[in-house]
Coordinates of C-alpha atoms in Angstrom, one line a residue:
Chain A
M1 CA 50.9 80.5 96.3
S2 CA 50.8 81.2 92.5
V3 CA 51.8 84.1 90.4
L4 CA 49.7 85.3 87.5
V5 CA 51.7 87.0 84.7
V6 CA 50.3 88.9 81.7
G7 CA 52.9 89.6 79.1
S8 CA 54.2 89.1 75.6
V9 CA 55.1 85.7 74.2
A10 CA 57.4 86.5 71.3
L11 CA 60.0 85.3 68.9
D12 CA 63.3 87.0 69.3
S13 CA 66.2 87.3 66.9
V14 CA 69.3 88.5 68.8
E15 CA 72.9 89.3 67.8
T16 CA 75.5 89.8 70.5
P17 CA 79.3 90.0 70.2
F18 CA 79.3 86.3 71.2
G19 CA 76.9 84.8 68.7
K20 CA 73.4 85.0 67.2
A21 CA 70.0 83.3 67.6
D22 CA 67.1 83.5 65.3
H23 CA 63.4 83.2 66.0
V24 CA 63.9 81.9 69.5
L25 CA 61.4 81.9 72.4
G26 CA 61.2 85.3 74.0
G27 CA 58.9 87.9 75.3
S28 CA 58.3 89.3 78.9
G29 CA 55.7 86.6 79.7
T30 CA 58.0 83.8 78.6
F31 CA 61.1 85.0 80.5
F32 CA 59.0 85.8 83.6
S33 CA 57.4 82.3 83.6
A34 CA 60.6 80.4 83.0
S35 CA 62.2 82.3 85.9
A36 CA 59.3 82.5 88.4
S37 CA 58.4 78.8 87.9
H38 CA 61.6 77.8 89.8
L39 CA 60.0 79.2 92.9
A40 CA 56.2 79.0 92.6
P41 CA 53.5 77.9 90.2
V42 CA 52.9 80.3 87.3
Q43 CA 49.8 81.2 85.4
L44 CA 50.6 82.8 82.0
V45 CA 48.3 85.0 80.0
G46 CA 49.4 86.1 76.6
V47 CA 48.8 85.7 72.9
I48 CA 50.6 84.0 70.1
G49 CA 50.0 83.9 66.3
T50 CA 49.4 80.8 64.2
D51 CA 53.1 80.8 63.2
Y52 CA 54.3 80.3 66.8
P53 CA 56.2 77.1 67.5
V54 CA 53.7 76.4 70.3
D55 CA 54.7 72.8 70.5
D56 CA 58.3 73.9 71.3
L57 CA 57.0 76.3 73.9
R58 CA 54.8 73.7 75.5
R59 CA 57.5 71.1 75.5
V60 CA 60.1 73.2 77.3
L61 CA 57.6 74.9 79.7
A62 CA 55.7 71.7 80.4
K63 CA 58.6 70.5 82.6
R64 CA 57.9 73.5 84.9
P65 CA 54.8 74.4 86.9
I66 CA 53.5 76.8 84.3
D67 CA 49.8 76.8 83.5
L68 CA 49.4 77.7 79.8
S69 CA 45.6 77.6 79.6
G70 CA 45.6 81.4 79.4
L71 CA 47.7 81.4 76.3
E72 CA 45.5 82.5 73.4
C73 CA 46.3 81.6 69.8
A74 CA 45.0 84.3 67.4
D75 CA 44.8 84.5 63.6
G76 CA 47.9 86.3 62.4
A77 CA 51.6 86.6 63.0
S78 CA 53.3 86.4 66.3
F79 CA 55.1 89.3 68.0
R80 CA 58.7 89.3 66.7
W81 CA 61.6 91.4 67.9
R82 CA 65.0 91.6 66.4
G83 CA 67.8 93.3 68.3
R84 CA 71.6 93.7 68.6
Y85 CA 74.0 94.3 71.4
R86 CA 77.5 95.7 71.1
H87 CA 80.1 95.3 73.7
D88 CA 78.2 97.6 76.1
L89 CA 75.6 94.9 76.9
N90 CA 73.5 97.4 78.8
M91 CA 72.1 98.8 75.6
A92 CA 69.9 96.9 73.2
E93 CA 69.6 98.3 69.7
T94 CA 66.2 97.4 68.3
L95 CA 66.4 96.5 64.6
E96 CA 62.8 95.4 64.0
T97 CA 59.6 95.1 65.9
H98 CA 56.5 93.4 64.5
L99 CA 53.7 93.4 66.9
G100 CA 51.5 91.0 64.9
V101 CA 48.6 89.6 66.9
F102 CA 49.9 91.4 70.0
S103 CA 48.6 94.7 68.6
N104 CA 45.0 93.6 69.1
F105 CA 45.6 91.7 72.3
R106 CA 42.9 92.1 75.0
P107 CA 43.9 89.9 78.0
K108 CA 41.2 87.5 79.1
I109 CA 42.0 86.1 82.5
P110 CA 40.7 82.6 82.9
E111 CA 38.3 82.0 85.8
A112 CA 40.8 79.8 87.5
F113 CA 43.5 82.5 87.5
R114 CA 41.4 85.3 88.9
S115 CA 42.2 84.7 92.5
A116 CA 46.0 84.6 92.0
P117 CA 47.5 86.2 95.1
F118 CA 50.5 87.6 93.2
V119 CA 50.0 89.4 89.9
F120 CA 52.6 90.7 87.5
L121 CA 51.6 93.0 84.7
G122 CA 54.3 92.7 82.2
N123 CA 55.3 95.5 79.9
I124 CA 52.2 96.0 77.8
D125 CA 49.8 99.0 77.1
P126 CA 48.8 100.4 80.5
R127 CA 45.1 100.3 79.3
L128 CA 45.4 96.5 79.1
Q129 CA 47.2 96.4 82.4
L130 CA 44.2 98.2 83.9
E131 CA 41.8 95.7 82.2
V132 CA 43.7 92.9 83.9
L133 CA 43.2 94.5 87.3
E134 CA 39.4 94.6 86.6
Q135 CA 39.4 90.9 86.2
V136 CA 41.3 89.8 89.3
A137 CA 40.1 89.6 92.9
K138 CA 42.1 91.4 95.6
P139 CA 45.6 90.1 95.0
K140 CA 48.0 90.2 97.9
L141 CA 50.5 92.1 95.7
V142 CA 50.2 93.6 92.2
A143 CA 53.4 94.7 90.4
C144 CA 53.8 96.2 87.0
D145 CA 56.5 96.9 84.5
T146 CA 56.5 99.6 81.8
M147 CA 58.7 101.2 79.2
N148 CA 59.6 104.4 77.4
F149 CA 57.0 104.0 74.7
W150 CA 54.1 103.8 77.2
I151 CA 55.5 106.6 79.3
E152 CA 55.4 108.8 76.3
S153 CA 52.2 107.7 74.6
R154 CA 50.0 106.6 77.5
R155 CA 50.9 108.8 80.4
P156 CA 47.3 109.3 81.8
D157 CA 46.6 105.6 81.7
L158 CA 50.0 104.8 83.3
M159 CA 49.3 107.3 86.1
A160 CA 45.9 105.7 86.6
L161 CA 47.6 102.3 86.8
L162 CA 50.2 103.5 89.3
E163 CA 47.4 104.3 91.8
Q164 CA 46.3 100.7 91.7
V165 CA 49.6 98.8 91.9
D166 CA 51.7 98.0 95.0
L167 CA 55.0 97.9 93.2
I168 CA 56.5 99.0 89.9
T169 CA 59.7 97.8 88.3
L170 CA 61.4 100.0 85.7
N171 CA 64.9 100.8 84.6
D172 CA 66.8 104.0 85.5
A173 CA 66.2 105.7 82.2
E174 CA 62.4 105.0 82.4
A175 CA 62.3 106.2 86.0
R176 CA 63.9 109.5 84.9
Q177 CA 61.6 109.8 81.9
L178 CA 58.5 109.2 84.0
T179 CA 59.4 111.6 86.8
D180 CA 61.5 114.2 85.1
E181 CA 63.9 113.7 88.0
F182 CA 67.5 112.8 87.2
N183 CA 68.3 111.7 90.7
L184 CA 66.9 108.2 91.3
V185 CA 66.1 108.8 95.0
R186 CA 64.0 111.7 94.0
A187 CA 62.5 109.8 91.1
A188 CA 61.5 106.9 93.4
R189 CA 59.9 109.4 95.9
W190 CA 57.9 111.0 93.0
I191 CA 56.6 107.6 91.9
M192 CA 55.7 106.5 95.5
A193 CA 53.8 109.8 95.9
H194 CA 51.6 108.6 92.9
G195 CA 50.7 105.2 94.2
P196 CA 53.1 102.3 94.6
R197 CA 54.5 101.5 98.1
H198 CA 57.5 99.9 96.5
V199 CA 59.6 101.1 93.6
V200 CA 62.2 98.8 92.1
I201 CA 64.7 100.6 89.8
K202 CA 66.8 98.3 87.7
K203 CA 70.2 99.6 86.5
G204 CA 71.2 96.5 84.4
E205 CA 74.7 95.5 85.0
H206 CA 74.8 98.1 87.8
G207 CA 72.2 96.4 90.0
A208 CA 68.8 97.3 91.4
F209 CA 67.3 99.5 94.0
M210 CA 64.2 98.8 96.0
F211 CA 62.7 102.0 97.5
T212 CA 60.0 102.2 100.1
H213 CA 59.0 105.3 102.2
E214 CA 61.2 104.0 105.0
N215 CA 64.0 102.2 103.4
I216 CA 66.4 101.8 100.4
F217 CA 67.8 98.4 99.5
F218 CA 70.4 97.8 96.9
A219 CA 71.5 94.6 95.2
P220 CA 74.3 94.5 92.7
A221 CA 74.1 92.6 89.5
Y222 CA 76.2 89.5 89.8
P223 CA 79.7 90.1 88.3
L224 CA 79.7 87.5 85.6
E225 CA 82.7 86.8 83.6
S226 CA 80.8 86.3 80.5
V227 CA 77.4 87.9 79.8
F228 CA 76.1 86.2 76.7
D229 CA 72.8 87.8 75.9
P230 CA 71.1 90.4 78.2
T231 CA 67.7 89.9 76.5
G232 CA 65.1 89.1 79.1
A233 CA 67.2 89.9 82.2
G234 CA 64.6 92.4 83.5
D235 CA 61.7 90.0 83.1
S236 CA 63.7 87.2 84.7
F237 CA 64.5 89.5 87.6
A238 CA 60.8 90.2 88.0
G239 CA 60.1 86.5 87.8
G240 CA 62.6 85.7 90.5
F241 CA 61.3 88.5 92.6
M242 CA 57.6 87.7 92.3
G243 CA 58.2 83.9 92.4
Y244 CA 60.1 84.3 95.7
L245 CA 57.3 86.4 97.2
A246 CA 54.7 83.8 96.0
R247 CA 56.7 80.9 97.5
T248 CA 57.1 82.6 100.9
G249 CA 53.9 84.7 101.0
D250 CA 55.8 87.1 103.2
L251 CA 55.8 90.8 102.5
S252 CA 58.0 92.0 105.3
E253 CA 60.9 94.3 104.5
Q254 CA 63.4 91.5 105.2
N255 CA 61.6 89.1 102.8
M256 CA 61.2 91.7 100.1
R257 CA 65.0 92.3 100.2
R258 CA 65.5 88.6 99.8
A259 CA 63.1 88.7 96.8
V260 CA 65.2 91.4 95.2
V261 CA 68.3 89.1 95.6
Y262 CA 66.3 86.1 94.1
G263 CA 65.4 88.4 91.2
S264 CA 69.0 89.4 90.7
A265 CA 70.0 85.8 90.8
M266 CA 67.5 84.8 88.2
G267 CA 68.4 87.7 86.0
S268 CA 72.1 86.7 86.2
F269 CA 71.2 83.2 85.0
A270 CA 69.1 84.5 82.1
V271 CA 72.0 86.3 80.5
E272 CA 74.3 83.3 80.5
K273 CA 72.7 81.8 77.3
F274 CA 70.4 82.9 74.5
S275 CA 66.6 82.9 75.0
I276 CA 65.3 81.1 78.1
D277 CA 67.9 78.3 77.6
R278 CA 69.8 78.8 80.8
L279 CA 66.7 79.3 82.9
L280 CA 65.4 75.9 81.7
E281 CA 68.5 74.0 82.8
I282 CA 69.3 75.5 86.3
T283 CA 68.6 73.4 89.4
P284 CA 67.4 74.5 92.9
E285 CA 71.0 73.9 94.0
D286 CA 72.3 76.4 91.3
I287 CA 69.9 79.0 92.6
R288 CA 70.8 78.4 96.2
R289 CA 74.5 78.7 95.4
R290 CA 74.0 81.9 93.4
V291 CA 72.0 83.5 96.2
A292 CA 74.8 82.5 98.6
D293 CA 77.3 84.1 96.2
F294 CA 75.3 87.3 96.2
H295 CA 75.5 87.3 100.0
R296 CA 79.2 86.8 100.0
L297 CA 79.5 89.6 97.4
V298 CA 78.0 92.3 99.7
V299 CA 78.4 91.1 103.2
F300 CA 80.5 93.0 105.7
E301 CA 80.5 93.2 109.4
R302 CA 80.2 96.6 111.0
D303 CA 83.0 97.3 113.5
I304 CA 82.1 98.1 117.1
E305 CA 82.8 101.7 117.9
Chain B
M1 CA 99.5 103.9 112.2
S2 CA 100.0 106.6 109.7
V3 CA 99.4 106.9 105.9
L4 CA 101.8 108.6 103.5
V5 CA 100.2 110.1 100.4
V6 CA 102.0 111.5 97.4
G7 CA 99.6 113.4 95.2
S8 CA 98.7 116.7 93.6
V9 CA 97.8 119.8 95.6
A10 CA 95.9 122.0 93.2
L11 CA 93.4 124.8 92.7
D12 CA 90.2 123.7 91.2
S13 CA 87.5 125.7 89.4
V14 CA 84.4 123.7 89.0
E15 CA 81.0 124.2 87.5
T16 CA 78.1 121.9 88.2
P17 CA 74.3 122.2 87.6
F18 CA 74.1 123.4 91.2
G19 CA 76.7 126.2 91.3
K20 CA 80.3 127.1 90.7
A21 CA 83.5 127.5 92.7
D22 CA 86.7 129.2 91.6
H23 CA 90.3 128.5 92.6
V24 CA 89.3 126.3 95.5
L25 CA 91.5 123.7 97.3
G26 CA 91.7 120.6 95.3
G27 CA 94.0 117.8 94.0
S28 CA 94.3 114.2 94.8
G29 CA 96.7 114.7 97.8
T30 CA 94.3 117.3 99.3
F31 CA 91.2 115.3 99.0
F32 CA 92.9 112.1 100.2
S33 CA 94.4 113.9 103.2
A34 CA 91.1 115.6 104.2
S35 CA 89.4 112.2 104.0
A36 CA 92.0 109.9 105.5
S37 CA 92.8 112.2 108.4
H38 CA 89.4 111.4 110.0
L39 CA 90.7 107.9 110.6
A40 CA 94.5 108.0 110.9
P41 CA 97.4 110.5 110.9
V42 CA 98.4 111.6 107.4
Q43 CA 101.7 112.6 105.9
L44 CA 101.3 114.6 102.7
V45 CA 103.9 114.9 100.0
G46 CA 103.2 117.3 97.1
V47 CA 104.2 120.6 95.5
I48 CA 102.6 124.0 95.3
G49 CA 103.5 127.2 93.5
T50 CA 104.2 130.6 94.9
D51 CA 100.6 131.6 94.1
Y52 CA 99.1 128.9 96.3
P53 CA 96.9 130.2 99.2
V54 CA 99.1 128.1 101.5
D55 CA 97.8 129.8 104.6
D56 CA 94.3 128.8 103.7
L57 CA 95.4 125.3 103.2
R58 CA 97.4 125.2 106.5
R59 CA 94.5 126.8 108.4
V60 CA 91.9 124.2 107.3
L61 CA 94.2 121.2 107.4
A62 CA 95.8 122.2 110.7
K63 CA 92.7 121.2 112.5
R64 CA 93.3 117.6 111.4
P65 CA 96.2 115.2 112.0
I66 CA 97.9 116.0 108.7
D67 CA 101.7 116.6 108.6
L68 CA 102.4 119.1 105.9
S69 CA 106.2 119.1 106.2
G70 CA 106.5 117.2 102.9
L71 CA 104.7 120.0 101.0
E72 CA 107.2 121.7 98.8
C73 CA 106.8 125.2 97.6
A74 CA 108.4 125.7 94.2
D75 CA 108.9 128.8 92.0
G76 CA 106.1 129.1 89.5
A77 CA 102.4 128.6 89.2
S78 CA 100.3 126.0 91.1
F79 CA 98.6 123.1 89.3
R80 CA 95.2 124.4 88.2
W81 CA 92.2 122.4 86.9
R82 CA 89.0 123.8 85.5
G83 CA 86.1 121.4 84.8
R84 CA 82.4 121.2 84.4
Y85 CA 79.8 118.6 85.1
R86 CA 76.4 118.3 83.4
H87 CA 73.5 116.4 84.8
D88 CA 75.3 113.1 84.4
L89 CA 77.6 113.8 87.3
N90 CA 79.6 110.7 86.5
M91 CA 81.4 112.5 83.7
A92 CA 83.8 115.5 84.2
E93 CA 84.5 117.6 81.2
T94 CA 88.0 119.1 81.6
L95 CA 88.1 122.7 80.3
E96 CA 91.6 123.6 81.3
T97 CA 94.6 121.9 82.9
H98 CA 97.7 123.9 83.9
L99 CA 100.3 121.7 85.4
G100 CA 102.6 124.6 86.5
V101 CA 105.2 123.5 89.1
F102 CA 103.6 120.0 89.1
S103 CA 105.2 119.3 85.7
N104 CA 108.7 119.3 87.3
F105 CA 107.7 117.6 90.5
R106 CA 110.1 115.1 91.9
P107 CA 108.7 113.7 95.2
K108 CA 111.2 113.9 98.1
I109 CA 110.0 111.9 101.0
P110 CA 111.1 113.5 104.3
E111 CA 113.1 111.2 106.5
A112 CA 110.3 111.1 109.1
F113 CA 107.8 109.8 106.5
R114 CA 110.0 106.9 105.1
S115 CA 108.7 104.3 107.5
A116 CA 105.0 105.0 107.0
P117 CA 103.2 101.6 107.1
F118 CA 100.6 102.6 104.6
V119 CA 101.5 104.4 101.4
F120 CA 99.2 105.8 98.8
L121 CA 100.6 106.8 95.4
G122 CA 98.1 109.3 94.1
N123 CA 97.5 109.7 90.4
I124 CA 100.9 111.1 89.2
D125 CA 103.4 109.9 86.6
P126 CA 104.2 106.2 87.3
R127 CA 107.9 107.1 87.1
L128 CA 107.5 109.3 90.1
Q129 CA 105.4 106.7 91.8
L130 CA 108.3 104.3 91.4
E131 CA 110.7 107.0 92.8
V132 CA 108.6 107.2 95.9
L133 CA 108.8 103.5 96.4
E134 CA 112.6 103.7 96.3
Q135 CA 112.5 106.1 99.2
V136 CA 110.2 104.2 101.6
A137 CA 111.0 101.2 103.8
K138 CA 108.9 98.1 103.5
P139 CA 105.4 99.5 104.0
K140 CA 102.7 97.1 105.2
L141 CA 100.6 98.1 102.2
V142 CA 101.3 100.1 99.1
A143 CA 98.3 101.3 96.9
C144 CA 98.4 103.3 93.8
D145 CA 95.9 105.2 91.6
T146 CA 96.4 106.0 87.9
M147 CA 94.5 107.5 84.9
N148 CA 94.0 107.2 81.2
F149 CA 96.8 109.7 80.4
W150 CA 99.5 107.5 82.1
I151 CA 98.0 104.2 80.8
E152 CA 98.5 105.7 77.3
S153 CA 101.8 107.5 77.6
R154 CA 103.6 105.5 80.3
R155 CA 102.5 101.9 80.0
P156 CA 106.0 100.3 80.6
D157 CA 106.5 102.3 83.8
L158 CA 103.0 101.6 84.9
M159 CA 103.5 97.9 84.4
A160 CA 106.8 98.1 86.4
L161 CA 104.8 99.9 89.1
L162 CA 102.1 97.2 89.2
E163 CA 104.7 94.6 90.1
Q164 CA 105.5 96.6 93.2
V165 CA 102.1 97.6 94.6
D166 CA 99.8 95.5 96.7
L167 CA 96.6 97.3 95.5
I168 CA 95.5 99.5 92.7
T169 CA 92.4 101.7 92.6
L170 CA 91.2 102.8 89.2
N171 CA 87.8 103.4 87.6
D172 CA 86.0 101.1 85.2
A173 CA 87.0 102.9 82.0
E174 CA 90.7 102.9 83.1
A175 CA 90.5 99.2 84.0
R176 CA 89.2 98.5 80.5
Q177 CA 91.8 100.7 78.8
L178 CA 94.7 99.2 80.8
T179 CA 93.7 95.6 80.2
D180 CA 91.8 95.7 76.9
E181 CA 89.1 93.6 78.6
F182 CA 85.6 95.0 78.6
N183 CA 84.4 92.7 81.3
L184 CA 85.5 93.9 84.7
V185 CA 86.0 90.5 86.3
R186 CA 88.4 89.6 83.5
A187 CA 90.0 93.0 83.7
A188 CA 90.6 92.6 87.4
R189 CA 92.1 89.1 86.8
W190 CA 94.4 90.5 84.2
I191 CA 95.6 93.2 86.6
M192 CA 96.2 90.7 89.5
A193 CA 98.2 88.6 87.1
H194 CA 100.6 91.6 86.7
G195 CA 101.2 92.2 90.4
P196 CA 98.6 93.7 92.8
R197 CA 96.8 91.2 95.1
H198 CA 93.9 93.6 95.4
V199 CA 92.2 95.5 92.6
V200 CA 89.6 98.1 93.5
I201 CA 87.5 99.2 90.5
K202 CA 85.5 102.3 91.1
K203 CA 82.3 102.9 89.1
G204 CA 81.4 106.3 90.4
E205 CA 77.7 106.5 91.3
H206 CA 77.5 102.8 90.6
G207 CA 79.7 101.7 93.4
A208 CA 83.0 99.9 93.7
F209 CA 84.4 96.4 93.4
M210 CA 87.3 95.0 95.3
F211 CA 88.8 91.9 93.7
T212 CA 91.2 89.4 95.1
H213 CA 92.2 86.0 93.7
E214 CA 89.7 84.4 96.1
N215 CA 86.9 86.9 96.5
I216 CA 84.8 89.7 95.0
F217 CA 83.4 92.4 97.3
F218 CA 81.0 95.1 96.1
A219 CA 79.9 98.3 97.8
P220 CA 77.3 100.6 96.2
A221 CA 77.7 104.3 96.2
Y222 CA 75.5 105.9 98.7
P223 CA 72.2 106.9 97.0
L224 CA 72.3 110.6 97.9
E225 CA 69.4 112.8 97.0
S226 CA 71.7 115.6 96.0
V227 CA 75.2 115.2 94.6
F228 CA 76.6 118.7 94.5
D229 CA 80.1 118.2 93.1
P230 CA 81.7 114.8 92.3
T231 CA 85.3 116.3 92.1
G232 CA 87.6 114.4 94.5
A233 CA 85.2 111.5 95.2
G234 CA 87.7 108.9 94.1
D235 CA 90.6 110.4 96.1
S236 CA 88.3 110.7 99.1
F237 CA 87.3 107.1 98.6
A238 CA 91.0 106.1 98.6
G239 CA 91.5 108.3 101.7
G240 CA 88.7 106.6 103.6
F241 CA 89.9 103.2 102.5
M242 CA 93.6 103.7 103.4
G243 CA 92.7 105.7 106.6
Y244 CA 90.6 102.8 107.8
L245 CA 93.3 100.3 107.1
A246 CA 95.9 102.5 108.9
R247 CA 93.6 102.9 111.9
T248 CA 93.0 99.2 112.3
G249 CA 96.3 97.8 110.9
D250 CA 94.3 94.7 109.9
L251 CA 94.6 93.4 106.3
S252 CA 92.1 90.5 106.7
E253 CA 89.5 90.1 104.0
Q254 CA 86.7 91.1 106.4
N255 CA 88.6 94.3 107.4
M256 CA 89.5 95.2 103.8
R257 CA 85.7 95.0 103.0
R258 CA 85.0 97.4 105.8
A259 CA 87.7 99.6 104.4
V260 CA 85.9 99.7 101.1
V261 CA 82.8 100.8 102.9
Y262 CA 84.6 103.5 104.8
G263 CA 86.0 104.6 101.4
S264 CA 82.5 104.7 99.9
A265 CA 81.3 106.6 103.0
M266 CA 84.0 109.3 102.7
G267 CA 83.4 109.5 98.9
S268 CA 79.8 110.1 99.6
F269 CA 80.6 113.0 101.9
A270 CA 83.0 114.6 99.5
V271 CA 80.4 115.1 96.8
E272 CA 78.0 116.9 99.1
K273 CA 79.8 120.2 98.8
F274 CA 82.5 121.9 96.7
S275 CA 86.1 121.2 97.3
I276 CA 87.0 119.6 100.7
D277 CA 84.3 121.7 102.5
R278 CA 82.1 118.8 103.5
L279 CA 85.1 116.6 104.5
L280 CA 86.2 119.3 106.9
E281 CA 83.0 119.6 108.8
I282 CA 81.9 116.0 109.3
T283 CA 82.2 114.4 112.7
P284 CA 83.1 110.9 113.8
E285 CA 79.4 110.4 114.5
D286 CA 78.5 111.4 110.9
I287 CA 80.9 108.8 109.6
R288 CA 79.6 106.1 112.0
R289 CA 76.1 106.9 110.9
R290 CA 76.9 106.8 107.2
V291 CA 78.7 103.4 107.5
A292 CA 75.6 102.1 109.4
D293 CA 73.5 103.5 106.5
F294 CA 75.6 101.5 104.0
H295 CA 75.1 98.4 106.1
R296 CA 71.3 98.9 106.1
L297 CA 71.4 99.6 102.3
V298 CA 72.8 96.1 101.4
V299 CA 72.0 93.8 104.3
F300 CA 69.8 90.8 103.8
E301 CA 69.5 87.6 105.6
R302 CA 69.8 84.4 103.7
D303 CA 66.8 82.1 104.1
I304 CA 67.3 78.6 105.4
E305 CA 66.8 76.0 102.7

């Protein structure tokens, strides 16, 4: 089964303690697609400007099952982000954001994408996320991401969106901001009371929780010896998560747990190089091994007493 | 098998967003003993001043298998700590520390304690930790704790201690300070190269890692809906960990993993009330259930591919 993703396709300039990269492929839609396409076919909807190195994008993504026919090219400049990480790689410092053509983006879902069984609404204006939902036909699962900016400036739209999604992914700070609850268990409960049956709270290097009304599941982040560039880790997580669900088509608790682990695995690859570079080179065997490593990392047998 | 612990026996005054407690039972030795004694007999060595409510201490600890014959009463004031937590319960703000009789403490291990198979050197001067080791006979496992103050002021002694312990527990900030490595995998490797075969790095609400040369194990902190007072969580963790090892006498990788989970379980109880109050009221069934909850929190089945 395929995954439809609507998100940004950007040019990132990133500086970390380990190096820098300028004007490289980035954006939530790009990371999501590069990640999810290891597990299922992806349909990407986004917008780029006339300055985008679209041939580069097509060349690297063409090797993967990613349908780019929903990628619109608009007159104007592409979305550009410039950021920096210090040694605490959990915290990005945004130096510049130029929305460019992204500021007038109105997602148009191609006819062929409208029956996608899995839909991921990347971190864009909740009004646009709602517009996407008007254009798709009864997906099996709809997930969305969001960020502090929308929580602050578009709360009513975001709350309307929550009622229509099955799952939301957000980080711990965003969950606290959205719910005004410091405790993440309470924050998750607040969010579930407003719509989603599943809440995934990402804590960066500290792992991710998946909450449902009945269960809490936790997956650590993989303890890498060198994290090179954390940009895109969250979107790669979402790509691995949704890609695994689309591949298996199984929404049982056990399978959703595995999806969180696949998400964590893909997130752990993304941070090993700049941009989507590492996501492009990994093999199915690399993924299998990383998931096995995750299992070894947390497994323990209960004693009999 | 029994556990010998050498640590502080203090009076804590704590303020959290949820309440305050004045001059209540505290200290690393106290929390460790209250925790470990649910799993194995404990021998406590420490010092109190003439102002200590020793009858209170004996009354509450007498219900548990804790041998207090190594508790020295010295002329002078007891060790007192006053601290405060804001909403970020991961960070204690120390308001006052009065070492009192603790500043002249020289641990004397009673004859009957010298063959304890499990020894925990609570967070005291590394010189004293070394003195304890001179008084005990070939324990099965020696573990130590430490803190920023000793890392800064007693580095040579601490390094000498490291060569003689099997395991060290410390928090993430302390591991970074000790090793000058920001990355915890590298920090753990650095520490192992200087002695201990096992390194347990505690990340407070973000869980705990156990590193060996061959393996990494991770246990999350239990996602409690209300954390009341984090004081003593680390020592209660150590108590659960060492207590479980002493109960089972098994140092296999699988059993050490379970010990980390028992440690996490006991830490999660400690923070539910002030002082050792919650540790005193829990039953074996509460512990069994919490360990089962930990298992449910992280368990996932790998898919077959």
